[in-house]
Each structure stands twice: as structure tokens, then as C-alpha cells.
CSV table of C-alpha atoms in Angstrom, one decimal:
chain,number,residue,atom,x,y,z
A,1154,UNK,CA,-7.9,34.6,17.4
A,1155,UNK,CA,-8.3,33.8,13.7
A,1156,UNK,CA,-6.1,31.6,11.5
A,1157,UNK,CA,-5.0,33.3,8.3
A,1158,UNK,CA,-5.1,31.5,5.0
A,1159,UNK,CA,-1.8,31.3,3.2
A,1160,UNK,CA,-0.5,29.6,0.1
A,1161,UNK,CA,0.4,25.9,0.9
A,1162,UNK,CA,4.1,25.3,0.4
A,1163,UNK,CA,4.7,21.7,-0.8
A,1164,UNK,CA,7.4,21.0,1.8
A,1165,UNK,CA,5.2,22.3,4.6
A,1166,UNK,CA,2.3,20.2,3.4
A,1167,UNK,CA,4.4,17.1,3.3
A,1168,UNK,CA,5.8,17.8,6.8
A,1169,UNK,CA,2.3,18.3,8.2
A,1170,UNK,CA,1.0,15.1,6.7
A,1171,UNK,CA,4.1,13.3,8.0
A,1172,UNK,CA,2.6,13.7,11.4
A,1173,UNK,CA,-0.2,11.3,10.5
A,1174,UNK,CA,1.0,7.7,11.2
A,1175,UNK,CA,0.1,5.2,8.5
A,1176,UNK,CA,0.6,1.5,7.8
A,1177,UNK,CA,2.7,0.4,4.9
A,1178,UNK,CA,1.5,-1.9,2.1
A,1179,UNK,CA,2.8,-3.2,-1.2
A,1180,UNK,CA,0.3,-3.2,-4.0
A,1181,UNK,CA,1.0,-6.2,-6.4
A,1182,UNK,CA,-0.3,-7.7,-9.6
A,1183,UNK,CA,0.8,-10.4,-12.1
A,1184,UNK,CA,1.1,-9.4,-15.8
A,1185,UNK,CA,2.0,-12.0,-18.4
A,1186,UNK,CA,3.5,-14.2,-15.6
A,1187,UNK,CA,5.6,-11.3,-14.3
A,1188,UNK,CA,5.0,-9.9,-10.8
A,1189,UNK,CA,4.8,-6.1,-10.5
A,1190,UNK,CA,4.3,-3.9,-7.4
A,1191,UNK,CA,5.1,-0.8,-5.5
A,1192,UNK,CA,5.2,0.4,-1.8
A,1193,UNK,CA,2.1,2.4,-0.8
A,1194,UNK,CA,1.3,4.1,2.5
A,1195,UNK,CA,-1.9,5.8,1.2
A,1196,UNK,CA,-4.2,2.8,1.7
A,1197,UNK,CA,-7.5,2.7,3.6
A,1198,UNK,CA,-10.9,1.0,3.9
A,1199,UNK,CA,-13.8,2.5,2.1
A,1200,UNK,CA,-16.9,0.3,2.6
A,1201,UNK,CA,-17.9,-2.9,4.4
A,1202,UNK,CA,-20.9,-3.6,2.1
A,1203,UNK,CA,-19.7,-4.1,-0.5
A,1204,UNK,CA,-16.1,-4.6,0.8
A,1205,UNK,CA,-14.2,-1.8,-0.8
A,1206,UNK,CA,-10.6,-0.5,-0.2
A,1207,UNK,CA,-8.7,2.3,-1.8
A,1208,UNK,CA,-5.1,3.4,-2.4
A,1209,UNK,CA,-3.6,6.4,-4.1
A,1210,UNK,CA,-0.8,6.2,-6.7
A,1211,UNK,CA,1.3,8.8,-8.6
A,1212,UNK,CA,-0.2,9.4,-12.1
A,1213,UNK,CA,3.3,8.8,-13.4
A,1214,UNK,CA,3.8,5.4,-11.8
A,1215,UNK,CA,5.6,2.9,-13.9
A,1216,UNK,CA,3.8,0.0,-12.2
A,1217,UNK,CA,0.2,1.1,-12.1
A,1218,UNK,CA,-0.5,0.9,-15.9
A,1219,UNK,CA,0.1,-2.9,-15.7
A,1220,UNK,CA,-2.1,-3.2,-12.6
A,1221,UNK,CA,-4.8,-1.3,-14.4
A,1222,UNK,CA,-4.6,-3.5,-17.5
A,1223,UNK,CA,-4.8,-6.6,-15.3
A,1224,UNK,CA,-7.9,-5.2,-13.6
A,1225,UNK,CA,-6.9,-6.7,-10.2
A,1226,UNK,CA,-4.4,-6.3,-7.4
A,1227,UNK,CA,-3.4,-7.6,-4.0
A,1228,UNK,CA,-2.8,-5.4,-1.0
A,1229,UNK,CA,0.1,-6.9,1.1
A,1230,UNK,CA,-0.1,-5.3,4.6
A,1231,UNK,CA,3.5,-5.4,5.7
A,1232,UNK,CA,4.6,-6.6,9.1
A,1233,UNK,CA,7.1,-4.8,11.3
A,1234,UNK,CA,9.9,-7.1,10.1
A,1235,UNK,CA,9.5,-6.1,6.5
A,1236,UNK,CA,11.3,-2.7,6.3
A,1237,UNK,CA,13.6,-4.2,3.6
A,1238,UNK,CA,10.6,-5.2,1.5
A,1239,UNK,CA,9.1,-1.8,1.8
A,1240,UNK,CA,12.4,-0.1,0.8
A,1241,UNK,CA,12.9,-2.5,-2.1
A,1242,UNK,CA,9.4,-1.9,-3.6
A,1243,UNK,CA,9.8,1.9,-3.2
A,1244,UNK,CA,12.8,1.9,-5.6
A,1245,UNK,CA,12.4,2.7,-9.3
A,1246,UNK,CA,14.4,0.9,-12.0
A,1247,UNK,CA,15.5,-2.1,-10.0
A,1248,UNK,CA,14.3,-5.8,-9.8
A,1249,UNK,CA,11.9,-5.2,-6.9
A,1250,UNK,CA,11.3,-9.0,-6.6
A,1251,UNK,CA,14.9,-10.1,-6.2
A,1252,UNK,CA,15.0,-12.4,-3.1
A,1253,UNK,CA,11.3,-11.9,-2.3
A,1254,UNK,CA,9.3,-15.1,-1.7
A,1255,UNK,CA,5.7,-15.0,-2.9
A,1256,UNK,CA,2.7,-17.1,-3.8
A,1257,UNK,CA,-0.3,-16.6,-6.1
A,1258,UNK,CA,-3.6,-15.4,-4.6
A,1259,UNK,CA,-7.0,-16.8,-5.6
A,1260,UNK,CA,-7.3,-13.9,-8.2
A,1261,UNK,CA,-3.8,-14.6,-9.5
A,1262,UNK,CA,-2.0,-11.7,-7.7
A,1263,UNK,CA,1.4,-12.0,-5.9
A,1264,UNK,CA,1.1,-12.3,-2.1
A,1265,UNK,CA,4.4,-11.5,-0.4
A,1266,UNK,CA,5.6,-14.1,2.2
A,1267,UNK,CA,5.7,-12.7,5.7
A,1268,UNK,CA,3.0,-10.1,5.1
A,1269,UNK,CA,0.8,-9.4,8.1
A,1270,UNK,CA,-2.4,-9.8,5.9
A,1271,UNK,CA,-3.4,-9.6,2.3
A,1272,UNK,CA,-6.5,-8.6,0.4
A,1273,UNK,CA,-7.3,-9.8,-3.1
A,1274,UNK,CA,-9.1,-7.1,-5.1
A,1275,UNK,CA,-10.6,-6.3,-8.5
A,1276,UNK,CA,-10.5,-2.7,-9.6
A,1277,UNK,CA,-13.9,-1.1,-8.9
A,1278,UNK,CA,-13.2,2.5,-9.8
A,1279,UNK,CA,-10.4,5.0,-10.6
A,1280,UNK,CA,-10.5,8.8,-10.0
A,1281,UNK,CA,-7.9,11.4,-11.0
A,1282,UNK,CA,-6.9,13.6,-8.1
A,1283,UNK,CA,-4.1,16.2,-8.6
A,1284,UNK,CA,-0.9,14.4,-9.4
A,1285,UNK,CA,-2.3,11.0,-8.2
A,1286,UNK,CA,-5.0,8.5,-9.0
A,1287,UNK,CA,-7.4,7.2,-6.4
A,1288,UNK,CA,-8.0,3.5,-7.1
A,1289,UNK,CA,-10.9,1.7,-5.4
A,1290,UNK,CA,-10.9,-2.1,-5.3
A,1291,UNK,CA,-13.5,-4.6,-4.4
A,1292,UNK,CA,-12.1,-7.2,-2.0
A,1293,UNK,CA,-12.8,-10.7,-3.4
A,1294,UNK,CA,-10.6,-12.8,-1.0
A,1295,UNK,CA,-8.5,-12.1,2.1
A,1296,UNK,CA,-6.2,-13.8,4.6
A,1297,UNK,CA,-5.8,-12.7,8.1
A,1298,UNK,CA,-2.9,-14.5,9.8
A,1299,UNK,CA,-3.5,-15.3,13.5
A,1300,UNK,CA,-0.2,-13.8,14.6
A,1301,UNK,CA,-1.0,-11.9,17.8
A,1302,UNK,CA,2.6,-11.0,18.5
A,1303,UNK,CA,3.3,-9.6,15.0
A,1304,UNK,CA,3.3,-5.8,14.7
A,1305,UNK,CA,2.4,-3.8,11.6
A,1306,UNK,CA,5.0,-1.7,9.7
A,1307,UNK,CA,4.2,1.9,10.4
A,1308,UNK,CA,5.6,5.2,9.0
A,1309,UNK,CA,5.6,8.4,11.0
A,1310,UNK,CA,7.5,11.7,10.5
A,1311,UNK,CA,9.6,10.3,7.7
A,1312,UNK,CA,10.7,7.1,9.3
A,1313,UNK,CA,9.6,3.6,10.2
A,1314,UNK,CA,8.4,3.1,13.7
A,1315,UNK,CA,6.7,0.5,16.0
A,1316,UNK,CA,3.7,0.5,18.3
A,1317,UNK,CA,4.4,0.7,22.0
A,1318,UNK,CA,3.9,-2.6,23.8
A,1319,UNK,CA,0.3,-2.9,25.2
A,1320,UNK,CA,0.0,-1.2,28.6
A,1321,UNK,CA,3.0,1.1,28.1
A,1322,UNK,CA,2.1,4.8,28.5
């Protein structure tokens, strides 16, 4: 049996990729004293030596040009309790930071309170890819909270979900 090649319909492509579970992050930076950021689920590790990570962002993003001009960003890895933060930073044209507590990282990026972990990065490279940009960052600082009971915020098949408890089949 052979699989036939067909044109890829955008909705089918999106549905197929929705079957890949991913974590949720908020990419942040500080521009002229003002915090900026956006929700991002296309984040992944690239290299251990040097320590590199990457995320993809729409070429038309309103937030990314500021991050590019700053040359640095923080990756806030959201916890399972931060659905509201994820939704807030996914919106356009609103004050994404209203009611969000944050601190400044060693590189001067906003770190969102309650995040599972954060990575402080300098932009290492940027590559155009279709309607997105692939941004590679070199990690300069990080903080791993020792919160064993805390779950990550996950996205699967168009909705937020949680990991099963350990030992549950």
C-alpha cells in the first residue's frame, strides 16, 4: 500500500500538528522600561554546548520587533496554574501585563511570577521560515524552581491539558 501525495490544506495541517502535545511559554523582553511579551508554544532546545534554545514567531508579530531591537529575551515556562497568563499574552491589542507580577532577570528581561522555570537569552540567530521567523537564543542565565509537585502547562488538540499522575496508566 502506498500513500499518495496531496496538496496540504491549512486546516488539515493545523489539525495534524494539534496532535503533538507542547508546553506553553511566554517570551518577554523590556523595551525602554516597558515589558512586552507573547504566548508561544513553538519553543524547543537546540544545543547544550553552547546552550541554545529556539522559538518561532509570526513574521507579522507586533511584539517581536521590540524583542529583536533589545537583542535579548526571557522564556517563561508556564506552570499548569497559569492558563490565564497564557490566554492574556495570546491576545492582541490589550494590556497583556495587567495584573501580572514580574521581576527583572539578570539580562533585564521580565520574569513572570509563578512560572515553572525561566531562561534568560541573547538573540544568537534569526531565520525566515514561511510566515514565521525562527529565533535562536543563547541562554545566559536560568532558574529552575525546585517544585516537584508543579505541573507544566500543556496544549494538545486545541486545548490545555495536564499530565496524568505518575503511575496512572
